[in-house]
Amino acid sequence: MRALQIIIGLGAAAAALVFAEAASARGGDHHDPAPQNDNPPTIATSLPESLAQPAAARDALAARGFEFGLKYIGETFSDVSGGLRRGTIYDGKLRVSLDADLDKAFGFTGLVFHANASQLHGRGIDQFYTGALMPVSNIEATPTTRLFEAWFEQSVAEGASIRLGQMGADQEFMTRASAKIFVNNSFGWPALAIADLPAGGAAFPLSNLGARAKWETERFAILAAVFDGDPAGPQGAFESPDPQRRNADGVRFRLKDAPFVIGEGQWKYAVDDLPGVAKIGGWRHFGVFADERFGADGLSLADPASAGVPLRRRGNFGVYALVDQQIFRSDEGGAGAFARAEAAPNDRNLVNFYADAGVSFRGAPARPDDLFGVAVGYARVSNGARGLDRDTAAFGNQFAPIRSGEALVEATYIASLVPGWTLQPDLQYIRRPGGNIADPRDPNGVRSLRSAFVVGLRTLIRY
């Protein structure tokens, strides 16, 4: 097992370092609002010939089966009111990746390879300013240079494929095309999974070794995957409590943790010739989880008589459903709407229910490539965590806040400056950050965090 781990891990890492980002349908990027099955424009077409020459070399390699490119996302956000405190941050992500058609390149029928790595820099607004359960930015991460994905995919029959390697579950599961324009991370990988799974699950910026099988027809698709269940592994005696620091470069390649399994069924349909997709799925983690309220001695963890050791719960699971529907289409653009809900047990999870919905538009007068969207999200704090808060109030500060849930509204606009370069102003209102947690600046511990208003500006450049 250890030998297999080293072979898979080192081979994938080496390939990721040799090649740079593909604009291919095989390896998606849910931080890029461009449709995954399109070949999005790059800024190379707007540059002087001397700067565009590498793009010409890329086209030559594409003819041989290797598609690569480069992408940068930079953003600044300001918490202008509420949250932990007011302030401004800048963070960014430089992403390189490769999609290789190994059939075209070497004659391996039906075999493709994908890898991507990112250089992450700056500081995140949630940790220092908002304190939100639903992360303001989907690129916020601990500064580092890390491998994210490196996998092989083999077609085994018409519409069927198997994928092996280091993968992010967020790239294929629970996704909606209409939600890709939004910046808040929960409109991609939902807040429930972020809060409840070890290290937030196999989702950006962390991924894990796994295997995925997929069968797809014109109208239906079934996906199932198994991953190592902890992308960073348990915290050692002298290790950081931050899982992103424990697996800082993305090459830990763990295979010895309890597995995480996820499956999804998809139904593609049309309403008045407008396409839509409905998805239903679920996941199970086979590890051990701490009870949110009770200790191993049967007492509340807030009880001074408790030993303070949480009751251990075996396994965890969640179920979800979503719909993504185009609602309007014209020569100048169109619009899509989405909705999603996910639920998990109350006793071993911080968040037991999550839901979101939104609408996005493509095309504006004289600006056919611009995008606009509005979305809302809600993360409910579980009964177990609420019960612990009530116990804490009963045994100590009777006026301490009781957590309930966090709500979010995001409005965003993506302006296309030139092909391959966009500018995106973004507004987010976060009601009850952290689900109504106490304000750490209040010495009496009775005041909740005020609702936060965040303004931001993001730029995306594809080369």
mmCIF file of N, CA and C in Angstrom, residues 288-333:
data_model
loop_
_atom_site.group_PDB
_atom_site.id
_atom_site.type_symbol
_atom_site.label_atom_id
_atom_site.label_comp_id
_atom_site.label_asym_id
_atom_site.label_seq_id
_atom_site.Cartn_x
_atom_site.Cartn_y
_atom_site.Cartn_z
ATOM 1 N N VAL A 288 -14.531 8.550 12.704
ATOM 2 C CA VAL A 288 -15.134 8.796 14.015
ATOM 3 C C VAL A 288 -15.272 10.299 14.202
ATOM 4 N N PHE A 289 -16.438 10.734 14.681
ATOM 5 C CA PHE A 289 -16.732 12.155 14.830
ATOM 6 C C PHE A 289 -17.131 12.456 16.272
ATOM 7 N N ALA A 290 -16.757 13.636 16.736
ATOM 8 C CA ALA A 290 -17.067 14.048 18.101
ATOM 9 C C ALA A 290 -18.498 14.565 18.193
ATOM 10 N N ASP A 291 -19.201 14.168 19.253
ATOM 11 C CA ASP A 291 -20.534 14.699 19.504
ATOM 12 C C ASP A 291 -20.437 16.193 19.793
ATOM 13 N N GLU A 292 -21.379 16.962 19.269
ATOM 14 C CA GLU A 292 -21.353 18.410 19.428
ATOM 15 C C GLU A 292 -21.731 18.857 20.835
ATOM 16 N N ARG A 293 -22.437 18.009 21.597
ATOM 17 C CA ARG A 293 -22.973 18.455 22.892
ATOM 18 C C ARG A 293 -22.518 17.616 24.075
ATOM 19 N N PHE A 294 -22.485 16.299 23.921
ATOM 20 C CA PHE A 294 -22.289 15.427 25.075
ATOM 21 C C PHE A 294 -20.898 14.814 25.114
ATOM 22 N N GLY A 295 -20.432 14.561 26.345
ATOM 23 C CA GLY A 295 -19.160 13.912 26.563
ATOM 24 C C GLY A 295 -19.307 12.411 26.673
ATOM 25 N N ALA A 296 -18.166 11.719 26.721
ATOM 26 C CA ALA A 296 -18.179 10.267 26.845
ATOM 27 C C ALA A 296 -18.788 9.824 28.169
ATOM 28 N N ASP A 297 -18.813 10.712 29.163
ATOM 29 C CA ASP A 297 -19.403 10.404 30.463
ATOM 30 C C ASP A 297 -20.906 10.655 30.508
ATOM 31 N N GLY A 298 -21.496 11.057 29.384
ATOM 32 C CA GLY A 298 -22.928 11.298 29.325
ATOM 33 C C GLY A 298 -23.358 12.678 29.749
ATOM 34 N N LEU A 299 -22.436 13.486 30.248
ATOM 35 C CA LEU A 299 -22.743 14.845 30.679
ATOM 36 C C LEU A 299 -22.530 15.826 29.534
ATOM 37 N N SER A 300 -23.180 16.968 29.637
ATOM 38 C CA SER A 300 -22.933 18.019 28.657
ATOM 39 C C SER A 300 -21.484 18.471 28.752
ATOM 40 N N LEU A 301 -20.893 18.755 27.615
ATOM 41 C CA LEU A 301 -19.517 19.248 27.604
ATOM 42 C C LEU A 301 -19.398 20.602 28.292
ATOM 43 N N ALA A 302 -20.522 21.298 28.490
ATOM 44 C CA ALA A 302 -20.512 22.572 29.206
ATOM 45 C C ALA A 302 -20.609 22.392 30.714
ATOM 46 N N ASP A 303 -20.933 21.190 31.172
ATOM 47 C CA ASP A 303 -21.078 20.912 32.601
ATOM 48 C C ASP A 303 -19.703 20.922 33.266
ATOM 49 N N PRO A 304 -19.502 21.719 34.320
ATOM 50 C CA PRO A 304 -18.194 21.723 34.997
ATOM 51 C C PRO A 304 -17.788 20.348 35.518
ATOM 52 N N ALA A 305 -18.759 19.460 35.741
ATOM 53 C CA ALA A 305 -18.438 18.122 36.228
ATOM 54 C C ALA A 305 -17.998 17.179 35.118
ATOM 55 N N SER A 306 -18.151 17.578 33.863
ATOM 56 C CA SER A 306 -17.778 16.722 32.740
ATOM 57 C C SER A 306 -16.262 16.628 32.617
ATOM 58 N N ALA A 307 -15.798 15.468 32.160
ATOM 59 C CA ALA A 307 -14.361 15.286 31.912
ATOM 60 C C ALA A 307 -13.906 16.044 30.677
ATOM 61 N N GLY A 308 -14.849 16.496 29.866
ATOM 62 C CA GLY A 308 -14.497 17.288 28.683
ATOM 63 C C GLY A 308 -14.074 16.475 27.486
ATOM 64 N N VAL A 309 -14.262 15.152 27.535
ATOM 65 C CA VAL A 309 -13.919 14.282 26.408
ATOM 66 C C VAL A 309 -15.198 14.001 25.620
ATOM 67 N N PRO A 310 -15.296 14.443 24.363
ATOM 68 C CA PRO A 310 -16.552 14.284 23.619
ATOM 69 C C PRO A 310 -16.910 12.818 23.393
ATOM 70 N N LEU A 311 -18.205 12.552 23.375
ATOM 71 C CA LEU A 311 -18.707 11.252 22.972
ATOM 72 C C LEU A 311 -18.332 11.010 21.518
ATOM 73 N N ARG A 312 -17.852 9.808 21.220
ATOM 74 C CA ARG A 312 -17.410 9.496 19.863
ATOM 75 C C ARG A 312 -18.558 8.864 19.081
ATOM 76 N N ARG A 313 -18.835 9.437 17.908
ATOM 77 C CA ARG A 313 -19.873 8.931 17.023
ATOM 78 C C ARG A 313 -19.221 8.277 15.810
ATOM 79 N N ARG A 314 -19.640 7.068 15.501
ATOM 80 C CA ARG A 314 -19.024 6.353 14.384
ATOM 81 C C ARG A 314 -19.737 6.690 13.077
ATOM 82 N N GLY A 315 -18.960 7.222 12.142
ATOM 83 C CA GLY A 315 -19.493 7.511 10.818
ATOM 84 C C GLY A 315 -20.243 8.827 10.748
ATOM 85 N N ASN A 316 -20.442 9.293 9.516
ATOM 86 C CA ASN A 316 -21.176 10.521 9.251
ATOM 87 C C ASN A 316 -21.748 10.407 7.836
ATOM 88 N N PHE A 317 -22.805 11.140 7.560
ATOM 89 C CA PHE A 317 -23.390 11.069 6.225
ATOM 90 C C PHE A 317 -24.147 12.356 5.922
ATOM 91 N N GLY A 318 -24.425 12.549 4.641
ATOM 92 C CA GLY A 318 -25.217 13.685 4.191
ATOM 93 C C GLY A 318 -25.939 13.331 2.902
ATOM 94 N N VAL A 319 -27.047 13.997 2.649
ATOM 95 C CA VAL A 319 -27.802 13.820 1.410
ATOM 96 C C VAL A 319 -28.071 15.194 0.815
ATOM 97 N N TYR A 320 -28.188 15.260 -0.511
ATOM 98 C CA TYR A 320 -28.408 16.551 -1.150
ATOM 99 C C TYR A 320 -29.207 16.376 -2.438
ATOM 100 N N ALA A 321 -29.798 17.476 -2.871
ATOM 101 C CA ALA A 321 -30.519 17.531 -4.144
ATOM 102 C C ALA A 321 -30.377 18.934 -4.703
ATOM 103 N N LEU A 322 -30.375 19.036 -6.029
ATOM 104 C CA LEU A 322 -30.246 20.349 -6.659
ATOM 105 C C LEU A 322 -30.899 20.330 -8.033
ATOM 106 N N VAL A 323 -31.189 21.527 -8.511
ATOM 107 C CA VAL A 323 -31.691 21.708 -9.866
ATOM 108 C C VAL A 323 -31.007 22.923 -10.463
ATOM 109 N N ASP A 324 -30.661 22.842 -11.741
ATOM 110 C CA ASP A 324 -30.013 23.936 -12.473
ATOM 111 C C ASP A 324 -30.733 24.051 -13.813
ATOM 112 N N GLN A 325 -31.420 25.171 -14.033
ATOM 113 C CA GLN A 325 -32.330 25.296 -15.166
ATOM 114 C C GLN A 325 -32.086 26.586 -15.933
ATOM 115 N N GLN A 326 -31.903 26.470 -17.249
ATOM 116 C CA GLN A 326 -31.889 27.671 -18.070
ATOM 117 C C GLN A 326 -33.320 28.181 -18.177
ATOM 118 N N ILE A 327 -33.517 29.475 -17.923
ATOM 119 C CA ILE A 327 -34.870 30.028 -17.902
ATOM 120 C C ILE A 327 -35.127 31.010 -19.035
ATOM 121 N N PHE A 328 -34.069 31.378 -19.757
ATOM 122 C CA PHE A 328 -34.237 32.327 -20.851
ATOM 123 C C PHE A 328 -33.049 32.186 -21.787
ATOM 124 N N ARG A 329 -33.304 32.344 -23.103
ATOM 125 C CA ARG A 329 -32.221 32.265 -24.075
ATOM 126 C C ARG A 329 -32.561 33.149 -25.260
ATOM 127 N N SER A 330 -31.557 33.904 -25.730
ATOM 128 C CA SER A 330 -31.718 34.732 -26.922
ATOM 129 C C SER A 330 -30.379 34.800 -27.632
ATOM 130 N N ASP A 331 -30.347 35.467 -28.777
ATOM 131 C CA ASP A 331 -29.093 35.615 -29.508
ATOM 132 C C ASP A 331 -28.081 36.435 -28.718
ATOM 133 N N GLU A 332 -28.562 37.311 -27.842
ATOM 134 C CA GLU A 332 -27.656 38.181 -27.084
ATOM 135 C C GLU A 332 -27.204 37.561 -25.768
ATOM 136 N N GLY A 333 -27.847 36.509 -25.300
ATOM 137 C CA GLY A 333 -27.469 35.916 -24.021
ATOM 138 C C GLY A 333 -28.546 34.999 -23.494
#
